[in-house]
PDB file of C-alpha atoms and ligand atoms in Angstrom:
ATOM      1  CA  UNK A   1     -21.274 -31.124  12.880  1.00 44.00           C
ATOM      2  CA  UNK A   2     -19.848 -34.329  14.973  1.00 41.00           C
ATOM      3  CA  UNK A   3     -16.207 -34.252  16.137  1.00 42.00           C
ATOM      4  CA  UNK A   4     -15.167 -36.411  13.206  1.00 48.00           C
ATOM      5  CA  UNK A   5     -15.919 -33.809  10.479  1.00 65.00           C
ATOM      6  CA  UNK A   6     -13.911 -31.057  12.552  1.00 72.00           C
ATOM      7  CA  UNK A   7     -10.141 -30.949  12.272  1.00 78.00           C
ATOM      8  CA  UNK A   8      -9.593 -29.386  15.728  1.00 77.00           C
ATOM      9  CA  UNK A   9     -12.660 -31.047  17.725  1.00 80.00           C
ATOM     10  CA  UNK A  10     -14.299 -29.787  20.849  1.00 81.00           C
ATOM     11  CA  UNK A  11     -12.403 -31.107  23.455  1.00 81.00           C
ATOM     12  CA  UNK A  12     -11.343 -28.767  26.624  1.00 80.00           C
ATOM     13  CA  UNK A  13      -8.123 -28.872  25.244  1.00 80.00           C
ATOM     14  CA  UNK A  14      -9.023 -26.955  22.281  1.00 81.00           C
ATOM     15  CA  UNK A  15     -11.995 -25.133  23.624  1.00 80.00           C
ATOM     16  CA  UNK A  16      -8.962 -23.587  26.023  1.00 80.00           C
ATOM     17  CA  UNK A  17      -6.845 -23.340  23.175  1.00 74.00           C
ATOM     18  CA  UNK A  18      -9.465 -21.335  20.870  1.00 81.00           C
ATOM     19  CA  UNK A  19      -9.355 -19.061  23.966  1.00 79.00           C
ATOM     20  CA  UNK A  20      -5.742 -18.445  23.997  1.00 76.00           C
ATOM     21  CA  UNK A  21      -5.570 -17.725  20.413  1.00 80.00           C
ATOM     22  CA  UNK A  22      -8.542 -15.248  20.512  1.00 78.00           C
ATOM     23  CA  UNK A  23      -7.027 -13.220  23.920  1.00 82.00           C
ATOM     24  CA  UNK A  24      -2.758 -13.264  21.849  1.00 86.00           C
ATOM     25  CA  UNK A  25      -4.507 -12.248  19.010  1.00 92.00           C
ATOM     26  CA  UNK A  26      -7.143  -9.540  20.302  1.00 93.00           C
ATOM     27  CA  UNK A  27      -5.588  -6.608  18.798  1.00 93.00           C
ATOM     28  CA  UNK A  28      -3.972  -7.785  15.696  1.00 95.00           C
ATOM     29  CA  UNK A  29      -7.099  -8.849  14.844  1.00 96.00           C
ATOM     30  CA  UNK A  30      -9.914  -6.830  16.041  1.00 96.00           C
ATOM     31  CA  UNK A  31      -8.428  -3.238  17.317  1.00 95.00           C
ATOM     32  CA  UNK A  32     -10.394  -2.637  13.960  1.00 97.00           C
ATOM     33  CA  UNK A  33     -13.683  -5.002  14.372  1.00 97.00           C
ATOM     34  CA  UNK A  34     -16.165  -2.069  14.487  1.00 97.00           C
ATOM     35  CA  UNK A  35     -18.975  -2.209  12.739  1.00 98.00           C
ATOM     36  CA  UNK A  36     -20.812   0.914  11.607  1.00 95.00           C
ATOM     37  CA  UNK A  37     -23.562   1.817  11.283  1.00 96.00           C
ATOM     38  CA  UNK A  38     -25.063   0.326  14.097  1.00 97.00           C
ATOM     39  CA  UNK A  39     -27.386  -2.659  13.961  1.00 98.00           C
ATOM     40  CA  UNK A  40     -27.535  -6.332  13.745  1.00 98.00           C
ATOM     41  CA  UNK A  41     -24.394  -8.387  13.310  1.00 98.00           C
ATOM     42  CA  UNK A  42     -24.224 -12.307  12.494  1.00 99.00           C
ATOM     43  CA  UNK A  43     -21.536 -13.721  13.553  1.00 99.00           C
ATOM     44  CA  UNK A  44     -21.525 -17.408  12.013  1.00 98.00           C
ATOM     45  CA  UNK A  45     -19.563 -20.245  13.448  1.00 98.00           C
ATOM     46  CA  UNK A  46     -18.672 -18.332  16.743  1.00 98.00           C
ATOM     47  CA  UNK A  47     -17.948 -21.577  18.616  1.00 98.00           C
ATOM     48  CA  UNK A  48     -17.469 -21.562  22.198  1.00 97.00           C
ATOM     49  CA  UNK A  49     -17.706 -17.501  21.833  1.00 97.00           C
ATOM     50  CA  UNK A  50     -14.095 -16.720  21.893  1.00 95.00           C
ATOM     51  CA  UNK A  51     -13.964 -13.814  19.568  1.00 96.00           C
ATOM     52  CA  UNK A  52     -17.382 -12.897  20.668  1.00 98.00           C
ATOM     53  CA  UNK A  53     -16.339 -11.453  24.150  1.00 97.00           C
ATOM     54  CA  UNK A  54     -14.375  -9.763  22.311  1.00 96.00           C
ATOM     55  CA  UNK A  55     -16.237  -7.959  19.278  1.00 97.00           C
ATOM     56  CA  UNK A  56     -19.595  -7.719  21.586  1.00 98.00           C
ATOM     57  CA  UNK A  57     -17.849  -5.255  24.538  1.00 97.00           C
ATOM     58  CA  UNK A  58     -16.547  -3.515  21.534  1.00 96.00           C
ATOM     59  CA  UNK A  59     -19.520  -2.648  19.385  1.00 98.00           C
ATOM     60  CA  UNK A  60     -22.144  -1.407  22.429  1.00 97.00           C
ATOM     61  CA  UNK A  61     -23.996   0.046  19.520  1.00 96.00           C
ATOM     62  CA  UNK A  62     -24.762  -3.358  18.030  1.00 98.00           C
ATOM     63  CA  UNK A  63     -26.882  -6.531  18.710  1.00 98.00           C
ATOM     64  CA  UNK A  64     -25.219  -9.694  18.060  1.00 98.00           C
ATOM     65  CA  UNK A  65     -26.933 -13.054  16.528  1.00 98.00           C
ATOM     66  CA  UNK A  66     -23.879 -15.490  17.386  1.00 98.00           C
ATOM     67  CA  UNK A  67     -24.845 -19.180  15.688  1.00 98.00           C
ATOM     68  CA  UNK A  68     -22.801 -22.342  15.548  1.00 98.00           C
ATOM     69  CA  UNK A  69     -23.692 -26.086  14.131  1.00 98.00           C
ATOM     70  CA  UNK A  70     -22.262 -27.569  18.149  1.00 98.00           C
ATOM     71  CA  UNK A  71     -24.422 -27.180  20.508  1.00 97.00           C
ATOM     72  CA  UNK A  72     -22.171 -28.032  23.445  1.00 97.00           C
ATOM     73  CA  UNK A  73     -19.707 -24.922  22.471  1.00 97.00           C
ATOM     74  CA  UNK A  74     -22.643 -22.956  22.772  1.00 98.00           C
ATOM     75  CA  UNK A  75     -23.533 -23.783  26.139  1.00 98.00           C
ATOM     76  CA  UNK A  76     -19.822 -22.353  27.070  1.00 97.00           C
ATOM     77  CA  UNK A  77     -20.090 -19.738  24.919  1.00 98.00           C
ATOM     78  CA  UNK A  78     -23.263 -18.583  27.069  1.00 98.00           C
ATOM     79  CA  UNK A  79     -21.465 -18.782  30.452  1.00 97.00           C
ATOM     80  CA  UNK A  80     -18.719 -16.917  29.206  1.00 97.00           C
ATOM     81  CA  UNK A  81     -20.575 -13.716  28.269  1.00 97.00           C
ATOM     82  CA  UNK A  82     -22.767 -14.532  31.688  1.00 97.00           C
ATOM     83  CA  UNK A  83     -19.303 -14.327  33.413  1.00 97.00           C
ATOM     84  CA  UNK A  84     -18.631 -11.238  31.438  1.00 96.00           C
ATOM     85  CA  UNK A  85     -21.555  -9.505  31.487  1.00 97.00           C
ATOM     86  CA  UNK A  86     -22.396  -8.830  28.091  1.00 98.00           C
ATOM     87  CA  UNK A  87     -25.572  -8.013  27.171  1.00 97.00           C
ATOM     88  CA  UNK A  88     -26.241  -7.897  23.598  1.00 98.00           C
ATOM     89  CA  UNK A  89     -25.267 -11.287  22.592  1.00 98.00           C
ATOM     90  CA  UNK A  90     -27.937 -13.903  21.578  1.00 98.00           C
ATOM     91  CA  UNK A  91     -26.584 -17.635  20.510  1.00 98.00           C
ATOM     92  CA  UNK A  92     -28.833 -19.390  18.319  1.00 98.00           C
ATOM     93  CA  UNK A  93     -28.030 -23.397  17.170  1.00 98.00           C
ATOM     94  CA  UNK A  94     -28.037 -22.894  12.761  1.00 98.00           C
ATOM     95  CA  UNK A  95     -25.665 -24.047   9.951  1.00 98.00           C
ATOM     96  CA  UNK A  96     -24.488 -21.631   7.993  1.00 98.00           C
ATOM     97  CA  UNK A  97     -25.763 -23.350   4.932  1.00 98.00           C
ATOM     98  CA  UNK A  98     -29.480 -23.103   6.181  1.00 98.00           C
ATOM     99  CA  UNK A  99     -29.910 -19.909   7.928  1.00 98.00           C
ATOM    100  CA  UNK A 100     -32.907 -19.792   9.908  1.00 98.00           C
ATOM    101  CA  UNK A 101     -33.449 -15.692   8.765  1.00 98.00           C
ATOM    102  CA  UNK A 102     -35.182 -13.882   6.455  1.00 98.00           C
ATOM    103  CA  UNK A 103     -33.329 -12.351   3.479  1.00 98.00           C
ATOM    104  CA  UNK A 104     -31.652  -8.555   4.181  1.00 98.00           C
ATOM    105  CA  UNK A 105     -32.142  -9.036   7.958  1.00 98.00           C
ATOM    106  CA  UNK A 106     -28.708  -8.254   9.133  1.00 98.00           C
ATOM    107  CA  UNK A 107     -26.422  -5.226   8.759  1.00 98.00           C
ATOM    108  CA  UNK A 108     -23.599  -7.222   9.226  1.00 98.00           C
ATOM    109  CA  UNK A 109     -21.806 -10.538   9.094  1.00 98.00           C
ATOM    110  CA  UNK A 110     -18.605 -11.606  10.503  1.00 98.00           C
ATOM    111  CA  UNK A 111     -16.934 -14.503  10.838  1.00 98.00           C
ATOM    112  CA  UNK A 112     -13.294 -15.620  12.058  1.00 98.00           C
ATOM    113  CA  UNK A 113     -11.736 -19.498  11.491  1.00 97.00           C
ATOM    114  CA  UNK A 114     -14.817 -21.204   9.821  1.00 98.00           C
ATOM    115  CA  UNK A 115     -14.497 -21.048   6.211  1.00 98.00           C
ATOM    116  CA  UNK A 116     -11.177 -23.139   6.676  1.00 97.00           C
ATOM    117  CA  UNK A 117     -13.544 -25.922   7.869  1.00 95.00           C
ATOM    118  CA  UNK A 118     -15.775 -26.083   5.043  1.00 97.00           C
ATOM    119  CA  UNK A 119     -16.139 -28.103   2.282  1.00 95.00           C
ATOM    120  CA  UNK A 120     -18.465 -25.781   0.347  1.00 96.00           C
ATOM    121  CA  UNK A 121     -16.496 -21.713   0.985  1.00 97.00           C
ATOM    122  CA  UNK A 122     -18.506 -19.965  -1.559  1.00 96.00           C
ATOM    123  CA  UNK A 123     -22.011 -21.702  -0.979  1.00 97.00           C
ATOM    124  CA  UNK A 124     -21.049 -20.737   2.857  1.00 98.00           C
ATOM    125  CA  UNK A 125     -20.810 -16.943   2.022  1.00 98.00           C
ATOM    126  CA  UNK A 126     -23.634 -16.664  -1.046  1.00 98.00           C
ATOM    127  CA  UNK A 127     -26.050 -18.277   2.078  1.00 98.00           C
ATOM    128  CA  UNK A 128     -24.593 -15.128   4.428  1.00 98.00           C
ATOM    129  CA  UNK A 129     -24.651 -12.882   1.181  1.00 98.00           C
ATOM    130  CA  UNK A 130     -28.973 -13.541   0.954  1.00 98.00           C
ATOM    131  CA  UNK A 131     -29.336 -12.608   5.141  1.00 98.00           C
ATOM    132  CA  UNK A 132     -27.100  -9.275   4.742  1.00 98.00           C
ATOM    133  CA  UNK A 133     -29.011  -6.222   4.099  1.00 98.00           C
ATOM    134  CA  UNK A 134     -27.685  -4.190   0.763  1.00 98.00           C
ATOM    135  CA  UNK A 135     -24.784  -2.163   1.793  1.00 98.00           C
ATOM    136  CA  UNK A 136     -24.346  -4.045   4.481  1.00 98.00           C
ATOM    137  CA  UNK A 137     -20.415  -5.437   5.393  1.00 98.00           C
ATOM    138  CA  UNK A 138     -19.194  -8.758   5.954  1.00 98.00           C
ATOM    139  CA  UNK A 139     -15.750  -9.291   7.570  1.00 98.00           C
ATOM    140  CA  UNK A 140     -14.210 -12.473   7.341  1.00 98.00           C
ATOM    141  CA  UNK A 141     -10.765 -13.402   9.528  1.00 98.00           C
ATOM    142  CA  UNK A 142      -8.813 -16.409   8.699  1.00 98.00           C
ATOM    143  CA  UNK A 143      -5.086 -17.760   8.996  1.00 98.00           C
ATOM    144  CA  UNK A 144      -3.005 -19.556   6.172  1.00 98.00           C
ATOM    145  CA  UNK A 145      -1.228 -22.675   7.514  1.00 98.00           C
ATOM    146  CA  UNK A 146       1.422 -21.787   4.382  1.00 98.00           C
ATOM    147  CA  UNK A 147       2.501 -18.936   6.231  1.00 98.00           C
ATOM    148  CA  UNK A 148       4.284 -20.239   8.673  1.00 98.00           C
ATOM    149  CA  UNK A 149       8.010 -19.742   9.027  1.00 98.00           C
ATOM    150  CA  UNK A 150      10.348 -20.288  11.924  1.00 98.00           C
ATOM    151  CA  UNK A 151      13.919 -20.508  13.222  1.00 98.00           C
ATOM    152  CA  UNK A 152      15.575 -22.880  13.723  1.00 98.00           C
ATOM    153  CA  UNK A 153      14.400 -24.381  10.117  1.00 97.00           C
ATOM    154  CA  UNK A 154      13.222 -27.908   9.913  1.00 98.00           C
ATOM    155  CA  UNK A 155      12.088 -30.518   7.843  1.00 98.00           C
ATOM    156  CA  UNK A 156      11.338 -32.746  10.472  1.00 98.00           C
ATOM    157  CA  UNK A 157       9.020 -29.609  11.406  1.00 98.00           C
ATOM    158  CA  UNK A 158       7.752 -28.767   8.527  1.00 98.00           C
ATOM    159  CA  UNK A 159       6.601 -32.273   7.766  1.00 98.00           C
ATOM    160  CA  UNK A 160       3.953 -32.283  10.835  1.00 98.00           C
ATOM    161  CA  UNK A 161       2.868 -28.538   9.678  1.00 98.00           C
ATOM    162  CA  UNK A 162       1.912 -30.547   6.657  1.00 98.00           C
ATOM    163  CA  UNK A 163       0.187 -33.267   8.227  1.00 98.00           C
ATOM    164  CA  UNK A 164      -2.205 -31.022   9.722  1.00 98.00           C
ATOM    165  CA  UNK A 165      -2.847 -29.115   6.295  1.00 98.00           C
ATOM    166  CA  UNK A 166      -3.258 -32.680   5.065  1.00 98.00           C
ATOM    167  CA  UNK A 167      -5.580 -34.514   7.863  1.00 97.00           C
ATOM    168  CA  UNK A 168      -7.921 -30.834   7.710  1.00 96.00           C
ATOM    169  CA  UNK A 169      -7.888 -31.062   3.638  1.00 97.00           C
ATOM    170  CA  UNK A 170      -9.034 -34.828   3.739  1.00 96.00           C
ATOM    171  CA  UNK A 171     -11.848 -33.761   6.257  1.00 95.00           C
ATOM    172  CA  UNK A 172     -12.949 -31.408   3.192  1.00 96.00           C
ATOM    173  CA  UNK A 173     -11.523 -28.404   4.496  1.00 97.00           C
ATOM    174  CA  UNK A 174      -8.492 -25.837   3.270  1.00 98.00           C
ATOM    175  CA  UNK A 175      -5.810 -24.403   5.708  1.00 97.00           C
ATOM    176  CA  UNK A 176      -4.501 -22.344   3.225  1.00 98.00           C
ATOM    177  CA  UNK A 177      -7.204 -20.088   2.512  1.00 98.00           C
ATOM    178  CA  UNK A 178      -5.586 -16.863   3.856  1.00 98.00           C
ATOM    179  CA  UNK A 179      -4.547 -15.966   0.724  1.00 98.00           C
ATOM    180  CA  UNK A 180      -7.874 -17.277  -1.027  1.00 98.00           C
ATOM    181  CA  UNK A 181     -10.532 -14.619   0.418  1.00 98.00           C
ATOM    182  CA  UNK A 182     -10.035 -12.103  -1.823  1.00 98.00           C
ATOM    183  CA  UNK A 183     -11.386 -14.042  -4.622  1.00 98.00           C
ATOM    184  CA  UNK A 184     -13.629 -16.139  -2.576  1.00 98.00           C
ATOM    185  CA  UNK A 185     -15.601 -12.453  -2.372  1.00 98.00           C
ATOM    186  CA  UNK A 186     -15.013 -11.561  -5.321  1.00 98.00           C
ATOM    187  CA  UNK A 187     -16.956 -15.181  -6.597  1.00 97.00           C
ATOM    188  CA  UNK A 188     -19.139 -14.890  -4.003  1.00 98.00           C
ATOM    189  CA  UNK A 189     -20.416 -11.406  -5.343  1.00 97.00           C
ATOM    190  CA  UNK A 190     -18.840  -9.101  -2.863  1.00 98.00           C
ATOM    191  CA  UNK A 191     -17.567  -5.488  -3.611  1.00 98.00           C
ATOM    192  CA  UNK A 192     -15.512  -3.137  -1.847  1.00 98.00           C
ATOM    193  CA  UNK A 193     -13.494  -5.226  -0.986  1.00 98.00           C
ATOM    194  CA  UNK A 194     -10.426  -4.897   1.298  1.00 98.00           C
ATOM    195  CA  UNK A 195      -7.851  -7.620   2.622  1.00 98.00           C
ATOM    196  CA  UNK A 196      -5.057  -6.763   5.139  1.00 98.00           C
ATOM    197  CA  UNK A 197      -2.503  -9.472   6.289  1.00 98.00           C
ATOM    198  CA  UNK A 198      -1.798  -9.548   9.985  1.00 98.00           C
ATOM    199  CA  UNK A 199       1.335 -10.674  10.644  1.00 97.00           C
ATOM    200  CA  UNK A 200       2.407 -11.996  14.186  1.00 97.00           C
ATOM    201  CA  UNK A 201       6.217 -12.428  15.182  1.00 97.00           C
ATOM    202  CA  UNK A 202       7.411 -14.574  18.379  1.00 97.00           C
ATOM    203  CA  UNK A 203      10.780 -14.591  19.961  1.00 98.00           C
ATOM    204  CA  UNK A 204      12.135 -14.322  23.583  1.00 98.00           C
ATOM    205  CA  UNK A 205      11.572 -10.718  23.868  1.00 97.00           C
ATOM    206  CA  UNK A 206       7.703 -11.029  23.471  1.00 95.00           C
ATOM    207  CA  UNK A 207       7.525 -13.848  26.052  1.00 95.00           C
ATOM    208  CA  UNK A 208       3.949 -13.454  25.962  1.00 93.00           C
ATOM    209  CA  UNK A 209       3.312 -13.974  22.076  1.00 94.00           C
ATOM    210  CA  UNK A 210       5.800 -17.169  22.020  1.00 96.00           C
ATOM    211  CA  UNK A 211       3.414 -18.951  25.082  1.00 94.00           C
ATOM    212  CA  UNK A 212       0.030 -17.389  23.760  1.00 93.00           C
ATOM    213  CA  UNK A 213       0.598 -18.001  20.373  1.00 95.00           C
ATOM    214  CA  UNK A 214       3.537 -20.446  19.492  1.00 97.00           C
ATOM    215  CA  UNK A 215       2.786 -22.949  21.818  1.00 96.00           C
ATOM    216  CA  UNK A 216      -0.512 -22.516  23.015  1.00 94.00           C
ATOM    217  CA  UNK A 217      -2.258 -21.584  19.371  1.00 94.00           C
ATOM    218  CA  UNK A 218       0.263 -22.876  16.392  1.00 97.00           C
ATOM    219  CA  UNK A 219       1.914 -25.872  18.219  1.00 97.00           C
ATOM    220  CA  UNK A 220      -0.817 -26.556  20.112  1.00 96.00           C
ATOM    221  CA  UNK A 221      -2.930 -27.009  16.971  1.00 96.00           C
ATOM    222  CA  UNK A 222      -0.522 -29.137  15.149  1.00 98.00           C
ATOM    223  CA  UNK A 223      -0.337 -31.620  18.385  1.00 98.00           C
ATOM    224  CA  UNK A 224      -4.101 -31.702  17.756  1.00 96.00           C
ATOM    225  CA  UNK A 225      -4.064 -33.724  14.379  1.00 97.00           C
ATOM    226  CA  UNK A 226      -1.229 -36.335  16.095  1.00 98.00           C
ATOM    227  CA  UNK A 227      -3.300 -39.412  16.159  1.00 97.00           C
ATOM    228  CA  UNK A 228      -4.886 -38.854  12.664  1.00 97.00           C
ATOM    229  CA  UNK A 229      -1.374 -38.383  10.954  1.00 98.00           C
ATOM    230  CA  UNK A 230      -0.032 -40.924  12.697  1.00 98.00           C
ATOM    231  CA  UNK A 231      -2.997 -43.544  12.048  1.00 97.00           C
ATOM    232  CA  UNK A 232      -3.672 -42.442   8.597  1.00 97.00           C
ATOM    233  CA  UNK A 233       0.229 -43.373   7.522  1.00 97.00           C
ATOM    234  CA  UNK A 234       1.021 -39.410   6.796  1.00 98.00           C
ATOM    235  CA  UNK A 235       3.862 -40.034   9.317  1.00 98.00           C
ATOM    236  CA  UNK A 236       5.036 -42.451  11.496  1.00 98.00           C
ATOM    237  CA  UNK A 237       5.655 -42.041  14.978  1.00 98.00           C
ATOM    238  CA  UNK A 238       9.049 -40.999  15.479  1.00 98.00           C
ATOM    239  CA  UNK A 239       9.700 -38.420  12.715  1.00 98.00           C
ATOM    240  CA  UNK A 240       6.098 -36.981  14.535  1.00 98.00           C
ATOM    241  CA  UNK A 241       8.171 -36.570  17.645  1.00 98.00           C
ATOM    242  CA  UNK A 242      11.105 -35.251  16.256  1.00 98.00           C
ATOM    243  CA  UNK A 243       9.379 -32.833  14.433  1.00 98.00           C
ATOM    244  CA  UNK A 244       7.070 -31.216  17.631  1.00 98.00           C
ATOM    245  CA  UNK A 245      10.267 -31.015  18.920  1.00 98.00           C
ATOM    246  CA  UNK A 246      11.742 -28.838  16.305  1.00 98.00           C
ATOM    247  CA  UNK A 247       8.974 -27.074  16.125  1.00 98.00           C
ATOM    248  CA  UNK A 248       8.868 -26.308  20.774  1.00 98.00           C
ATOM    249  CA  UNK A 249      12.474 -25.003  19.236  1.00 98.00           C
ATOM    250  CA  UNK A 250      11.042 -22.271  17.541  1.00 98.00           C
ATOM    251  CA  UNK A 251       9.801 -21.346  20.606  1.00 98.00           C
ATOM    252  CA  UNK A 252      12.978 -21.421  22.560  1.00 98.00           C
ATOM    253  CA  UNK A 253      15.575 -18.735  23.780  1.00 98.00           C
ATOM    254  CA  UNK A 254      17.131 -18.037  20.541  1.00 97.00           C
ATOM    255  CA  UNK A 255      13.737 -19.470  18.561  1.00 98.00           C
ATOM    256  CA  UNK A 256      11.354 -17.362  16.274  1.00 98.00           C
ATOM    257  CA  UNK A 257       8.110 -17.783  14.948  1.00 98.00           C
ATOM    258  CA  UNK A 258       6.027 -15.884  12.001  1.00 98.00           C
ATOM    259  CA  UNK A 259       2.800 -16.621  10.567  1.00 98.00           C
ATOM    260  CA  UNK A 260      -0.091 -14.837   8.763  1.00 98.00           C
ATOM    261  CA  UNK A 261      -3.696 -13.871   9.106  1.00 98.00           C
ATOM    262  CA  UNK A 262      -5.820 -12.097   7.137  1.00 98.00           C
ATOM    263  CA  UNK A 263      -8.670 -10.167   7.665  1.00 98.00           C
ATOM    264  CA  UNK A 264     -11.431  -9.391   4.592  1.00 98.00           C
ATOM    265  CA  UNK A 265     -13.945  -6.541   4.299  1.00 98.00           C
ATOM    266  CA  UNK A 266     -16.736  -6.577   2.016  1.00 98.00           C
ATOM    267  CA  UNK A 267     -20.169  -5.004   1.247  1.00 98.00           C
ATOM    268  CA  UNK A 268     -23.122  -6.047  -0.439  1.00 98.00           C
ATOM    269  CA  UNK A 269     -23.693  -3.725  -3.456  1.00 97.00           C
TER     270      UNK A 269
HETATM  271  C1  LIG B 312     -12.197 -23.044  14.546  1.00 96.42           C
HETATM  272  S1  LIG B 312     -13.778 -22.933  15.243  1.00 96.42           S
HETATM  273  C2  LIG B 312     -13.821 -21.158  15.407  1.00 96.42           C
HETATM  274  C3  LIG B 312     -14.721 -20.696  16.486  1.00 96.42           C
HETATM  275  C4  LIG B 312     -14.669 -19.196  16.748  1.00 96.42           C
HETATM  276  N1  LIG B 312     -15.060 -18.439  15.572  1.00 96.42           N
HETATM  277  C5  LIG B 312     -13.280 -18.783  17.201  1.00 96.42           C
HETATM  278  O1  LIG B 312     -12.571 -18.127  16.415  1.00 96.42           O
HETATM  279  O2  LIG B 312     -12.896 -19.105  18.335  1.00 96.42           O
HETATM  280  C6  LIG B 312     -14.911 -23.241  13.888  1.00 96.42           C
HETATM  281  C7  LIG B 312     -16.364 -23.301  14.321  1.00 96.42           C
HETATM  282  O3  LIG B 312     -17.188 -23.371  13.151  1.00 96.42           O
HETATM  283  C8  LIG B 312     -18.293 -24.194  13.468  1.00 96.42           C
HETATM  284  N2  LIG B 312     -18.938 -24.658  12.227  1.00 96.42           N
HETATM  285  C9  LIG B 312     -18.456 -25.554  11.356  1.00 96.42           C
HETATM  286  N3  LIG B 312     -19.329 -25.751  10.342  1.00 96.42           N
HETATM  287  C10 LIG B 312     -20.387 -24.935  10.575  1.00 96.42           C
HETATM  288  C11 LIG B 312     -21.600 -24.678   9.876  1.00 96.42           C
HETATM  289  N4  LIG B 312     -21.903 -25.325   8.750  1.00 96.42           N
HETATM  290  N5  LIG B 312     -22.455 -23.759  10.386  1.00 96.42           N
HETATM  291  C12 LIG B 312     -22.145 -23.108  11.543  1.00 96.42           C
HETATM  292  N6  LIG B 312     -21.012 -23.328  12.255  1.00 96.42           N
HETATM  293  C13 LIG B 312     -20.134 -24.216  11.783  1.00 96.42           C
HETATM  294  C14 LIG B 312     -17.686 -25.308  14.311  1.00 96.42           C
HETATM  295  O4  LIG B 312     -18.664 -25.978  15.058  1.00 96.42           O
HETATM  296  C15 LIG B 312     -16.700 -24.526  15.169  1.00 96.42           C
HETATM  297  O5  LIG B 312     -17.282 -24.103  16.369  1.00 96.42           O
END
């Protein structure tokens, strides 16, 4: 996958900003990534290993397979479990949609902010589906770019929140696809299947969610799509500006932020 096909890119910036989202978000998300029984977990599209120094330390009893399509985030993604010290981590270059595995060879597959990025969702997890083991799990984490809501309302906001839904849908993917993964499993051919929406809530009295995750995650990510919106004639450049800076408002003293994620559990019957 080149930069162009990826809505967010691999820059620094967002390498740094992948970070920040993964450390706000640690417990909302993954107070409850445990996988049991023990065994082998593939976790597809892990990046530049964000969530992965954070699932690894917290599943000793498992071995984890962590593949990407970039190359480059892997390298990072390396250094930071070196840095960490976490042992039973292996990164492997593989697309999703042509695992290098033998059928049933993992216990269990998780994945967090990739099926927003593909064209093809349910080809994505029926290729994961053939590698999991029978009554194996998969867990799948992504956020819904619909459920975002602040205060002070905009338009002028709301209308660069929409530009990035836009720019990522014209790359082939779909930001709002929160609220999709319960019957993306269910086509897929998934059962037991659980979905619980994580909600996170900014304002001034959690100083530490409105930096970590209104500016550094959400606002950050909707800076990231500035030059295609602009070039592409989604916006022009003013109403842009006017609307980043209604949406740094929501992150001001008497600002507030909300948006959704939600987390999927599976099995393989
Ligand atoms: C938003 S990033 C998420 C990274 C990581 N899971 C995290 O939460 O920090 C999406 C990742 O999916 C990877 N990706 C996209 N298409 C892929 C494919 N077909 N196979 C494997 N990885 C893919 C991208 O290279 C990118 O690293």
């Amino acid at each position: 996958m080149s930069d162009s096909s990826y809505v967010h890119g691999y820059s620094t910036t967002e390498s740094q900003r992948l970070s920040d989202q993964a450390n706000t978000l640690s417990h909302l998300l993954h107070h409850d990534s445990v996988f049991r029984p023990a065994g082998l977990v593939l976790e597809a599209g892990c990046g530049t290993g964000a969530q992965t120094v954070i699932v690894a330390p917290q599943n000793p009893q498992c071995h984890f397979v962590s593949i990407d399509v970039a190359e480059d985030s892997l390298v990072k993604a390396e250094e930071s479990i070196k840095k960490k010290q976490i042992q039973n981590v292996r990164f492997q270059v593989a697309d999703v949609f042509d695992l290098p595995f033998n059928d049933e060879s993992f216990d269990h597959i998780f994945i967090c902010f990739l099926l927003e990025h593909l064209q093809e969702r349910t080809g994505a997890l029926a290729s994961l589906k053939r590698v999991l083991k029978k009554g194996g799990t998969i867990t799948v984490i992504e956020g819904d770019h619909g459920s975002a809501y602040y205060y002070p309302r905009s338009s002028a906001a709301q209308a660069t929140i929409q530009c990035l839904i836009d720019v990522q849908a014209a790359m082939g993917g779909d930001s709002l696809i929160g609220r999709q993964l319960y019957p993306l499993l269910i086509t897929a051919g998934f059962g037991d299947i659980s979905v619980s929406p994580r909600m996170v809530y900014a304002d001034a009295s959690r100083p530490e969610m409105v930096d970590g995750f209104t500016r550094k995650t959400f606002i950050a990510m909707v800076e990231g799509v500035r030059e295609q919106a602009i070039n592409s004639g989604l916006i022009t450049e003013a109403d842009w500006n006017k609307g980043i800076t209604d949406l740094y408002r929501s992150a001001g003293a008497d600002g507030t932020f909300c948006y959704t994620f939600f987390k999927a559990v599976g099995k393989k019957l």
